[in-house]
Tab-separated table of C-alpha atoms in Angstrom:
chain	number	residue	atom	x	y	z
A	1	MET	CA	113.043	26.371	-21.852
A	2	LYS	CA	110.380	25.419	-24.388
A	3	VAL	CA	107.653	23.222	-22.891
A	4	LEU	CA	104.687	21.396	-24.437
A	5	TYR	CA	101.802	20.752	-22.051
A	6	ALA	CA	99.554	18.084	-23.594
A	7	ILE	CA	96.073	17.528	-22.143
A	8	GLN	CA	93.473	14.828	-22.617
A	9	GLY	CA	90.213	16.405	-23.789
A	10	THR	CA	87.863	13.509	-23.046
A	11	GLY	CA	85.728	14.368	-20.032
A	12	ASN	CA	86.137	17.517	-17.967
A	13	GLY	CA	88.667	16.553	-15.294
A	14	HIS	CA	91.914	16.989	-17.218
A	15	LEU	CA	90.930	20.410	-18.564
A	16	SER	CA	89.650	21.524	-15.143
A	17	ARG	CA	93.031	20.694	-13.600
A	18	ALA	CA	94.841	22.387	-16.503
A	19	ARG	CA	93.103	25.693	-15.738
A	20	ASP	CA	95.174	25.830	-12.532
A	21	ILE	CA	98.357	24.152	-13.794
A	22	ILE	CA	98.835	26.463	-16.814
A	23	PRO	CA	99.231	29.696	-14.790
A	24	SER	CA	101.607	27.872	-12.451
A	25	LEU	CA	103.720	26.787	-15.425
A	26	GLN	CA	103.707	30.345	-16.777
A	27	LYS	CA	105.187	31.641	-13.513
A	28	ASN	CA	108.373	29.645	-14.144
A	29	ASN	CA	109.753	31.676	-17.052
A	30	ILE	CA	109.129	29.038	-19.732
A	31	ASP	CA	107.973	29.234	-23.331
A	32	LEU	CA	104.734	27.240	-23.115
A	33	ASP	CA	102.703	25.623	-25.895
A	34	ILE	CA	99.422	23.790	-25.188
A	35	LEU	CA	98.069	20.709	-26.946
A	36	VAL	CA	94.554	19.353	-26.407
A	37	SER	CA	93.244	16.187	-28.042
A	38	GLY	CA	89.941	14.380	-27.717
A	39	THR	CA	86.244	15.163	-27.519
A	40	GLN	CA	83.426	14.908	-24.972
A	41	ALA	CA	84.607	17.829	-22.801
A	42	ASP	CA	82.288	20.580	-21.607
A	43	ILE	CA	85.088	22.729	-20.156
A	44	LYS	CA	86.942	25.326	-22.244
A	45	LEU	CA	90.474	26.529	-21.584
A	46	PRO	CA	90.855	30.328	-21.282
A	47	TYR	CA	94.328	30.069	-22.870
A	48	PRO	CA	95.544	29.904	-26.492
A	49	ILE	CA	95.813	26.314	-27.729
A	50	THR	CA	98.717	25.631	-30.109
A	51	TYR	CA	97.521	22.184	-31.208
A	52	GLN	CA	93.833	21.166	-31.168
A	53	LEU	CA	93.580	17.531	-32.276
A	54	SER	CA	90.875	14.884	-32.567
A	55	GLY	CA	93.027	12.370	-30.714
A	56	TRP	CA	91.656	9.075	-29.452
A	57	SER	CA	88.531	9.456	-27.325
A	58	PHE	CA	86.371	7.021	-25.437
A	59	ILE	CA	82.698	7.901	-25.995
A	60	PHE	CA	80.341	7.883	-22.995
A	61	GLY	CA	77.399	5.505	-23.369
A	62	LYS	CA	73.963	5.711	-21.761
A	63	LYS	CA	73.916	2.442	-19.817
A	64	GLY	CA	76.652	3.056	-17.285
A	65	GLY	CA	79.762	2.479	-19.368
A	66	VAL	CA	81.759	3.405	-22.460
A	67	ASP	CA	79.938	3.102	-25.801
A	68	MET	CA	82.449	0.745	-27.408
A	69	TRP	CA	80.791	0.773	-30.834
A	70	ARG	CA	80.759	4.567	-31.100
A	71	THR	CA	84.313	4.633	-29.734
A	72	TYR	CA	85.337	2.179	-32.475
A	73	GLU	CA	83.524	4.240	-35.115
A	74	LYS	CA	85.328	7.402	-33.985
A	75	THR	CA	88.736	5.701	-33.874
A	76	ASN	CA	90.466	6.450	-37.163
A	77	SER	CA	93.907	4.837	-36.987
A	78	ALA	CA	95.139	6.606	-40.145
A	79	ARG	CA	94.164	9.995	-38.715
A	80	ILE	CA	95.760	9.198	-35.345
A	81	LYS	CA	99.059	8.218	-37.042
A	82	LYS	CA	98.919	11.440	-39.086
A	83	GLU	CA	98.366	13.504	-35.945
A	84	ILE	CA	101.268	11.773	-34.175
A	85	LYS	CA	103.593	12.632	-37.096
A	86	SER	CA	102.309	16.203	-37.270
A	87	ILE	CA	103.636	17.253	-33.853
A	88	PRO	CA	107.189	18.748	-34.022
A	89	ILE	CA	107.937	17.081	-30.739
A	90	GLU	CA	111.725	17.351	-31.060
A	91	LYS	CA	111.656	21.168	-30.747
A	92	TYR	CA	110.538	20.971	-27.077
A	93	ASP	CA	112.893	20.743	-24.126
A	94	LEU	CA	110.188	19.153	-22.008
A	95	VAL	CA	106.863	17.439	-22.741
A	96	ILE	CA	104.418	17.362	-19.830
A	97	ASN	CA	101.575	14.969	-20.526
A	98	ASP	CA	98.188	14.628	-18.795
A	99	PHE	CA	97.122	11.247	-20.220
A	100	GLU	CA	97.217	12.586	-23.803
A	101	PRO	CA	98.032	9.872	-26.373
A	102	ILE	CA	99.138	11.826	-29.456
A	103	SER	CA	102.117	13.652	-27.908
A	104	ALA	CA	102.966	10.583	-25.786
A	105	TRP	CA	103.265	8.363	-28.878
A	106	ALA	CA	105.075	11.117	-30.776
A	107	CYS	CA	107.706	11.092	-28.026
A	108	LYS	CA	107.869	7.296	-28.024
A	109	SER	CA	108.230	7.096	-31.823
A	110	LYS	CA	111.231	9.464	-31.707
A	111	LYS	CA	112.649	7.996	-28.493
A	112	LEU	CA	112.227	11.273	-26.637
A	113	PRO	CA	111.337	11.632	-22.937
A	114	CYS	CA	107.739	12.250	-21.877
A	115	LEU	CA	106.808	13.346	-18.362
A	116	ALA	CA	103.412	12.144	-17.182
A	117	LEU	CA	101.647	14.504	-14.787
A	118	SER	CA	98.229	12.934	-14.374
A	119	HIS	CA	95.843	11.070	-12.166
A	120	GLN	CA	96.398	7.932	-14.266
A	121	ALA	CA	100.108	7.967	-13.397
A	122	ALA	CA	99.100	7.562	-9.736
A	123	VAL	CA	96.415	4.951	-10.419
A	124	ILE	CA	98.862	2.544	-12.136
A	125	SER	CA	101.331	2.832	-9.260
A	126	PRO	CA	101.652	-0.528	-7.477
A	127	ASN	CA	101.068	1.295	-4.181
A	128	SER	CA	97.608	2.616	-5.133
A	129	PRO	CA	94.384	0.744	-4.250
A	130	LYS	CA	93.088	-1.708	-6.856
A	131	PRO	CA	89.705	-3.422	-7.253
A	132	LYS	CA	89.362	-7.035	-6.117
A	133	LYS	CA	88.203	-8.088	-9.574
A	134	LYS	CA	91.112	-8.289	-12.004
A	135	ASP	CA	90.869	-6.514	-15.359
A	136	PRO	CA	94.058	-7.257	-17.333
A	137	ILE	CA	92.801	-5.603	-20.521
A	138	GLY	CA	91.698	-2.454	-18.694
A	139	LYS	CA	95.008	-2.345	-16.829
A	140	LEU	CA	96.913	-2.740	-20.112
A	141	ILE	CA	94.977	0.116	-21.777
A	142	LEU	CA	95.664	2.369	-18.782
A	143	GLU	CA	99.383	1.590	-18.975
A	144	LYS	CA	99.811	1.809	-22.765
A	145	TYR	CA	97.329	4.515	-23.813
A	146	ALA	CA	99.748	7.407	-23.182
A	147	PRO	CA	103.239	5.953	-22.558
A	148	SER	CA	105.703	8.029	-20.523
A	149	THR	CA	109.282	7.860	-19.294
A	150	THR	CA	108.782	9.674	-15.956
A	151	GLN	CA	105.619	9.669	-13.838
A	152	TYR	CA	104.136	12.127	-11.360
A	153	GLY	CA	100.590	11.456	-10.199
A	154	PHE	CA	97.596	12.908	-8.361
A	155	HIS	CA	95.383	10.750	-6.145
A	156	PHE	CA	92.920	11.064	-3.273
A	157	LYS	CA	95.829	10.294	-0.926
A	158	THR	CA	99.598	10.163	-1.375
A	159	TYR	CA	100.216	6.451	-1.753
A	160	GLY	CA	103.885	6.660	-2.728
A	161	GLU	CA	106.783	8.634	-4.159
A	162	ASN	CA	106.154	11.259	-6.841
A	163	MET	CA	102.479	11.399	-5.866
A	164	PHE	CA	100.432	14.424	-4.832
A	165	LYS	CA	96.999	15.102	-3.410
A	166	PRO	CA	94.409	16.532	-5.862
A	167	ILE	CA	94.683	19.978	-7.359
A	168	ILE	CA	91.422	21.677	-6.414
A	169	ARG	CA	90.677	24.408	-8.944
A	170	GLN	CA	90.176	27.989	-7.795
A	171	ASP	CA	86.523	27.914	-8.932
A	172	ILE	CA	85.900	25.428	-6.143
A	173	ARG	CA	88.161	27.027	-3.533
A	174	SER	CA	86.591	30.485	-3.946
A	175	THR	CA	82.964	29.319	-3.863
A	176	THR	CA	80.890	29.899	-0.741
A	177	ARG	CA	79.568	26.587	0.563
A	178	THR	CA	76.092	26.218	1.985
A	179	LEU	CA	73.887	23.273	2.917
A	180	GLY	CA	70.859	23.294	0.642
A	181	GLU	CA	68.004	20.834	0.147
A	182	HIS	CA	69.098	19.282	-3.163
A	183	TYR	CA	71.562	16.617	-4.265
A	184	THR	CA	73.861	17.222	-7.243
A	185	VAL	CA	74.092	14.370	-9.773
A	186	TYR	CA	76.681	13.885	-12.512
A	187	LEU	CA	76.548	10.447	-14.142
A	188	PRO	CA	77.408	11.091	-17.825
A	189	SER	CA	77.452	7.405	-18.785
A	190	TYR	CA	73.711	7.060	-18.023
A	191	SER	CA	70.858	8.355	-20.159
A	192	ASP	CA	68.529	11.071	-18.884
A	193	GLU	CA	65.666	8.546	-19.130
A	194	LYS	CA	67.501	6.103	-16.867
A	195	LEU	CA	68.261	8.821	-14.322
A	196	LEU	CA	64.662	10.048	-14.312
A	197	LYS	CA	63.309	6.534	-13.854
A	198	MET	CA	65.639	5.755	-10.946
A	199	LEU	CA	65.697	9.057	-9.064
A	200	SER	CA	61.938	9.594	-9.338
A	201	GLN	CA	61.557	6.604	-6.992
A	202	ILE	CA	62.872	8.808	-4.185
A	203	LYS	CA	60.148	11.433	-4.111
A	204	ASP	CA	61.025	13.417	-0.994
A	205	VAL	CA	64.430	14.494	-2.361
A	206	LYS	CA	65.316	17.271	-4.795
A	207	TRP	CA	67.773	16.224	-7.528
A	208	GLN	CA	69.803	18.576	-9.695
A	209	VAL	CA	71.099	16.413	-12.545
A	210	PHE	CA	73.747	17.607	-15.012
A	211	SER	CA	73.605	15.877	-18.387
A	212	LYS	CA	75.888	15.389	-21.396
A	213	HIS	CA	72.943	14.112	-23.439
A	214	ASN	CA	70.608	17.117	-23.466
A	215	GLN	CA	71.014	20.785	-24.390
A	216	LYS	CA	67.851	22.044	-22.695
A	217	GLU	CA	66.472	21.911	-19.163
A	218	ILE	CA	63.996	19.196	-18.199
A	219	PHE	CA	61.729	19.565	-15.155
A	220	SER	CA	60.018	16.502	-13.741
A	221	ASN	CA	58.489	16.782	-10.264
A	222	ASN	CA	61.465	16.687	-7.879
A	223	ILE	CA	64.129	16.394	-10.614
A	224	THR	CA	65.814	19.046	-12.749
A	225	ILE	CA	68.042	17.942	-15.629
A	226	SER	CA	70.321	20.632	-17.065
A	227	PRO	CA	73.100	20.740	-19.660
A	228	ILE	CA	76.421	20.976	-17.864
A	229	THR	CA	78.169	24.336	-17.568
A	230	ASN	CA	81.063	24.994	-15.247
A	231	GLU	CA	79.407	27.820	-13.315
A	232	ALA	CA	76.078	26.030	-12.781
A	233	PHE	CA	77.724	22.782	-11.759
A	234	VAL	CA	80.090	24.396	-9.233
A	235	SER	CA	77.195	26.442	-7.760
A	236	SER	CA	75.034	23.324	-7.465
A	237	MET	CA	77.747	21.296	-5.725
A	238	ALA	CA	78.648	24.113	-3.354
A	239	SER	CA	75.034	24.494	-2.176
A	240	SER	CA	74.135	20.800	-2.209
A	241	LYS	CA	73.347	18.346	0.557
A	242	GLY	CA	75.461	15.716	-1.185
A	243	VAL	CA	76.938	14.620	-4.522
A	244	LEU	CA	76.074	11.473	-6.504
A	245	CYS	CA	78.556	10.945	-9.311
A	246	GLY	CA	80.778	8.537	-11.190
A	247	ALA	CA	84.054	7.318	-9.747
A	248	GLY	CA	86.164	9.723	-11.761
A	249	PHE	CA	88.784	11.770	-9.987
A	250	GLU	CA	88.142	15.509	-10.055
A	251	THR	CA	84.435	15.610	-9.112
A	252	PRO	CA	84.762	13.225	-6.133
A	253	ALA	CA	87.892	15.091	-4.968
A	254	GLU	CA	86.075	18.425	-5.208
A	255	ALA	CA	83.063	17.063	-3.332
A	256	LEU	CA	85.313	15.730	-0.565
A	257	HIS	CA	87.161	19.040	-0.342
A	258	MET	CA	83.856	20.912	-0.001
A	259	GLN	CA	82.898	18.571	2.860
A	260	LYS	CA	79.924	17.174	0.945
A	261	LYS	CA	78.746	13.639	1.549
A	262	LEU	CA	79.515	11.548	-1.481
A	263	LEU	CA	78.182	8.438	-3.217
A	264	VAL	CA	79.942	7.097	-6.340
A	265	ILE	CA	79.012	4.667	-9.123
A	266	PRO	CA	82.036	3.559	-11.178
A	267	MET	CA	81.566	3.207	-14.928
A	268	LYS	CA	81.262	-0.371	-16.159
A	269	GLY	CA	84.347	-1.675	-17.951
A	270	GLN	CA	86.402	1.364	-16.971
A	271	TYR	CA	89.419	0.140	-15.007
A	272	GLU	CA	90.512	3.563	-13.805
A	273	GLN	CA	87.113	4.233	-12.229
A	274	GLN	CA	87.136	0.799	-10.620
A	275	CYS	CA	90.513	1.692	-9.060
A	276	ASN	CA	89.166	5.065	-7.919
A	277	ALA	CA	86.169	3.347	-6.366
A	278	ALA	CA	88.480	1.006	-4.472
A	279	ALA	CA	90.447	3.998	-3.110
A	280	LEU	CA	87.284	5.910	-2.147
A	281	LYS	CA	85.765	2.859	-0.485
A	282	GLU	CA	88.971	2.420	1.517
A	283	MET	CA	88.548	6.031	2.689
A	284	GLY	CA	84.952	5.398	3.775
A	285	VAL	CA	82.986	6.677	0.767
A	286	PRO	CA	79.983	4.456	-0.132
A	287	VAL	CA	80.152	2.825	-3.569
A	288	ILE	CA	77.404	1.094	-5.558
A	289	LYS	CA	78.072	-0.992	-8.664
A	290	SER	CA	75.381	0.427	-10.928
A	291	LEU	CA	72.252	2.554	-11.181
A	292	LYS	CA	69.784	-0.322	-10.849
A	293	MET	CA	66.617	-0.716	-8.799
A	294	LYS	CA	68.270	-3.358	-6.651
A	295	HIS	CA	70.597	-0.624	-5.338
A	296	LEU	CA	67.794	1.848	-4.568
A	297	ASP	CA	67.823	1.067	-0.856
A	298	LYS	CA	71.555	1.844	-0.702
A	299	ILE	CA	70.906	5.281	-2.199
A	300	LYS	CA	68.113	5.848	0.347
A	301	THR	CA	70.429	4.783	3.190
A	302	TRP	CA	73.063	7.249	1.962
A	303	ILE	CA	70.471	10.029	1.902
A	304	ASP	CA	69.385	9.230	5.449
A	305	THR	CA	72.935	9.391	6.850
A	306	ASP	CA	74.963	12.544	7.400
A	307	THR	CA	78.413	10.948	7.440
A	308	LYS	CA	81.018	13.145	5.729
A	309	LEU	CA	84.776	12.662	5.560
A	310	ASP	CA	87.055	15.248	7.133
A	311	VAL	CA	89.198	15.876	4.063
A	312	HIS	CA	91.126	18.988	3.119
A	313	TYR	CA	93.352	19.404	0.093
A	314	PRO	CA	95.847	22.297	0.466
A	315	ASP	CA	96.416	24.819	-2.310
A	316	ILE	CA	99.981	23.862	-3.330
A	317	THR	CA	99.778	23.847	-7.147
A	318	ASP	CA	102.668	26.317	-7.519
A	319	GLU	CA	104.855	24.207	-5.212
A	320	ILE	CA	104.022	21.004	-7.120
A	321	ILE	CA	104.819	22.515	-10.520
A	322	LYS	CA	108.043	24.115	-9.314
A	323	SER	CA	109.189	20.815	-7.788
A	324	VAL	CA	108.337	18.831	-10.935
A	325	LEU	CA	110.174	21.319	-13.179
A	326	GLU	CA	113.261	21.380	-10.957
A	327	LYS	CA	113.452	17.583	-10.812
A	328	SER	CA	112.947	17.359	-14.574
A	329	LEU	CA	115.629	19.808	-15.697
A	330	SER	CA	118.548	17.441	-15.155
A	331	LEU	CA	116.662	14.572	-16.775
A	332	TYR	CA	115.551	16.381	-19.909
A	333	LYS	CA	118.449	18.703	-20.725
A	334	GLY	CA	120.474	15.818	-22.039
A	335	LYS	CA	117.643	14.165	-23.972
């Protein structure tokens, strides 16, 4: 069976998960090709990539949200259409899609099936937690960005059918956990200047900040800002006292699995992160709306408490992939 595994390359979460999914796919005697589209990722795949595309990426801003102007500037509709047409999608028996728009729309344009295996597939499920504030445009983008015909999803909890708990990569599982004196910070939609200004207000705490906006280390009293690398970030989280991050999926899930106390700040105007924040809040994770001085006391309160959730995510990636492939065979053989 010839399979295309298409991965969203914006951010690090999709590629981090792929590092564990790819070897599981390879164990099932399939002819596997890999497609990656998008920018803004710091993680590299240690596997040959058949198609490396520009795709359609949302660009992180520096004020807590997506930089819509830079996203618009980078969105070249003619190039996107050309990339969609360039994929020989009909030669694959199965297309597995992790929120990747080019292959998804290539399937849709040729009326071929597309199997979603992503966090987003779980987020849009009617059974998953949603924020109180409605966001019809954000919801529409989440639903239409990478259309699929069959959905399997990952979430913090199993909220319904065809839903799995997070895949925790082996880098995290094999790391020795200790309780250090620092807090690990990953808030890529905020500028380094904003982070320095805010975190420097809490002087008796050591902060290890990982940045997408700087390629060299910055030292300022109790704060270290470093460019993000996989090894340094995993080591920092594993030895941290707690993790302050956005309301993405992989980083909060990894922090919970490592039994680290967690505080999340969802990106502004990002519906998926607002949904994630709603799910985390329901589980007992503290959430603040933004990195503003008016929320400083909430950060201090979080630091002063030692409440951690008793969460464990089992290592069942092989079982998940085998189950998805077995269920898909009957659906896709007669495409």
